[in-house]
Amino acid sequence: MARRGGELEAFIAFLGGLLAVGLTALGMAGVGLVARPTPALKAAAMVTLGSVWPAVTTTVYLRLKPRAD
């Protein structure tokens, strides 16, 4: 019996995106402790965090999604 729907793949992709954002944020926080962040750098960090989650989530989901043979 084949499993359908893709809910598990979507959940795994969601968690993968969350993990990627968390690791990116930790790395940025570490850099922020060493270097003095400017407002432009803070804005760039928010844009980066905002784009990492959808990019990683979509990539992981598409890699996990079963393909029709």
XYZ file of N, CA and C in Angstrom:
207
model
N 0.844 -1.187 0.000
C 0.000 0.000 0.000
C 0.888 1.248 0.000
N 0.697 2.093 -0.954
C 1.498 3.301 -1.081
C 0.911 4.416 -0.218
N 1.793 5.166 0.409
C 1.367 6.301 1.218
C 1.212 7.516 0.312
N 0.162 8.264 0.536
C -0.097 9.447 -0.286
C -0.223 10.676 0.592
N -0.221 11.804 -0.017
C -0.502 13.051 0.671
C 0.694 13.954 0.859
N 1.789 13.430 1.350
C 2.982 14.242 1.536
C 3.011 15.031 2.826
N 2.121 14.705 3.789
C 2.112 15.438 5.048
C 3.409 15.242 5.826
N 3.920 14.035 5.852
C 5.169 13.770 6.561
C 6.321 14.538 5.924
N 6.387 14.534 4.611
C 7.440 15.268 3.921
C 7.352 16.765 4.205
N 6.126 17.286 4.219
C 5.935 18.714 4.497
C 6.363 19.050 5.921
N 6.049 18.192 6.877
C 6.430 18.442 8.262
C 7.948 18.380 8.436
N 8.578 17.406 7.815
C 10.039 17.301 7.883
C 10.685 18.529 7.241
N 10.139 18.986 6.125
C 10.675 20.172 5.462
C 10.494 21.408 6.339
N 9.345 21.521 7.004
C 9.089 22.630 7.915
C 10.125 22.648 9.039
N 10.365 21.480 9.636
C 11.358 21.402 10.710
C 12.771 21.677 10.201
N 13.075 21.222 8.989
C 14.379 21.512 8.399
C 14.582 23.005 8.194
N 13.553 23.687 7.728
C 13.625 25.142 7.565
C 13.781 25.852 8.897
N 13.073 25.355 9.910
C 13.185 25.937 11.241
C 14.594 25.749 11.807
N 15.154 24.579 11.619
C 16.520 24.317 12.065
C 17.523 25.218 11.343
N 17.348 25.371 10.049
C 18.260 26.223 9.275
C 18.193 27.673 9.745
N 16.988 28.171 10.026
C 16.849 29.549 10.507
C 17.475 29.693 11.888
N 17.267 28.692 12.738
C 17.856 28.752 14.074
C 19.374 28.778 14.029
N 19.949 27.914 13.209
C 21.408 27.894 13.085
C 21.946 29.178 12.462
N 21.231 29.709 11.488
C 21.646 30.969 10.869
C 21.577 32.108 11.879
N 20.507 32.131 12.665
C 20.358 33.180 13.681
C 21.447 33.076 14.747
N 21.787 31.855 15.154
C 22.873 31.695 16.126
C 24.200 32.184 15.557
N 24.455 31.857 14.306
C 25.678 32.334 13.669
C 25.707 33.849 13.572
N 24.578 34.440 13.231
C 24.518 35.897 13.141
C 24.671 36.541 14.513
N 24.127 35.916 15.539
C 24.274 36.450 16.896
C 25.737 36.399 17.322
N 26.424 35.327 16.960
C 27.844 35.234 17.265
C 28.653 36.303 16.568
N 28.347 36.537 15.315
C 29.037 37.598 14.572
C 28.696 38.957 15.178
N 27.453 39.121 15.617
C 27.040 40.382 16.235
C 27.758 40.669 17.538
N 28.181 39.622 18.243
C 28.937 39.840 19.477
C 30.360 40.306 19.197
N 30.900 39.873 18.056
C 32.274 40.220 17.704
C 32.325 41.571 16.995
N 31.455 41.772 16.025
C 31.438 43.005 15.239
C 30.249 43.856 15.678
N 30.408 45.129 15.613
C 29.321 46.046 15.997
C 28.322 46.132 14.831
N 27.076 45.630 15.013
C 26.116 45.662 13.905
C 25.555 47.075 13.663
N 25.484 47.414 12.399
C 24.892 48.692 12.001
C 23.432 48.442 11.639
N 22.630 49.496 11.525
C 21.231 49.298 11.125
C 21.092 48.607 9.762
N 21.991 48.917 8.847
C 21.933 48.263 7.533
C 22.244 46.778 7.657
N 23.191 46.439 8.524
C 23.542 45.037 8.742
C 22.391 44.293 9.418
N 21.712 44.946 10.332
C 20.552 44.336 10.993
C 19.429 44.078 9.977
N 19.216 45.027 9.075
C 18.191 44.848 8.045
C 18.564 43.702 7.110
N 19.832 43.623 6.747
C 20.287 42.526 5.883
C 20.126 41.178 6.583
N 20.355 41.149 7.890
C 20.181 39.909 8.651
C 18.721 39.472 8.647
N 17.806 40.397 8.801
C 16.379 40.054 8.784
C 15.946 39.536 7.411
N 16.460 40.148 6.361
C 16.141 39.684 5.003
C 16.707 38.283 4.796
N 17.915 38.064 5.275
C 18.533 36.737 5.147
C 17.734 35.691 5.890
N 17.364 35.981 7.131
C 16.568 35.025 7.905
C 15.212 34.785 7.246
N 14.630 35.836 6.700
C 13.341 35.690 6.035
C 13.407 34.880 4.758
N 14.554 34.836 4.126
C 14.664 34.078 2.882
C 15.202 32.665 3.089
N 15.895 32.435 4.202
C 16.460 31.101 4.454
C 15.347 30.086 4.693
N 14.372 30.438 5.511
C 13.338 29.472 5.871
C 12.562 28.972 4.643
N 11.981 29.851 3.812
C 11.260 29.338 2.637
C 12.159 28.583 1.658
N 13.388 29.051 1.497
C 14.287 28.382 0.554
C 14.626 26.969 1.017
N 14.983 26.820 2.282
C 15.340 25.496 2.797
C 14.115 24.593 2.842
N 12.982 25.127 3.297
C 11.760 24.328 3.379
C 11.358 23.806 2.004
N 11.378 24.669 1.007
C 11.008 24.249 -0.345
C 11.989 23.228 -0.895
N 13.269 23.467 -0.681
C 14.285 22.537 -1.189
C 14.148 21.167 -0.552
N 14.004 21.121 0.761
C 13.876 19.836 1.456
C 12.601 19.122 1.018
N 11.502 19.857 0.907
C 10.247 19.227 0.505
C 10.341 18.635 -0.897
N 10.909 19.380 -1.814
C 11.020 18.880 -3.184
C 11.952 17.680 -3.283
N 12.980 17.622 -2.412
C 13.885 16.475 -2.408
C 13.225 15.247 -1.798
N 12.303 15.440 -0.846
C 11.653 14.325 -0.172
C 10.398 13.840 -0.886
N 9.787 14.714 -1.662
C 8.527 14.375 -2.330
C 8.735 13.195 -3.273
N 7.905 12.159 -3.134
C 8.047 11.015 -4.054
C 7.738 11.425 -5.492
N 8.531 10.920 -6.384
C 8.335 11.224 -7.802
C 7.562 10.104 -8.470
N 6.686 10.461 -9.379
C 5.947 9.453 -10.142
C 6.882 8.801 -11.144
N 6.903 7.486 -11.154
C 7.776 6.764 -12.094
C 7.066 6.415 -13.378
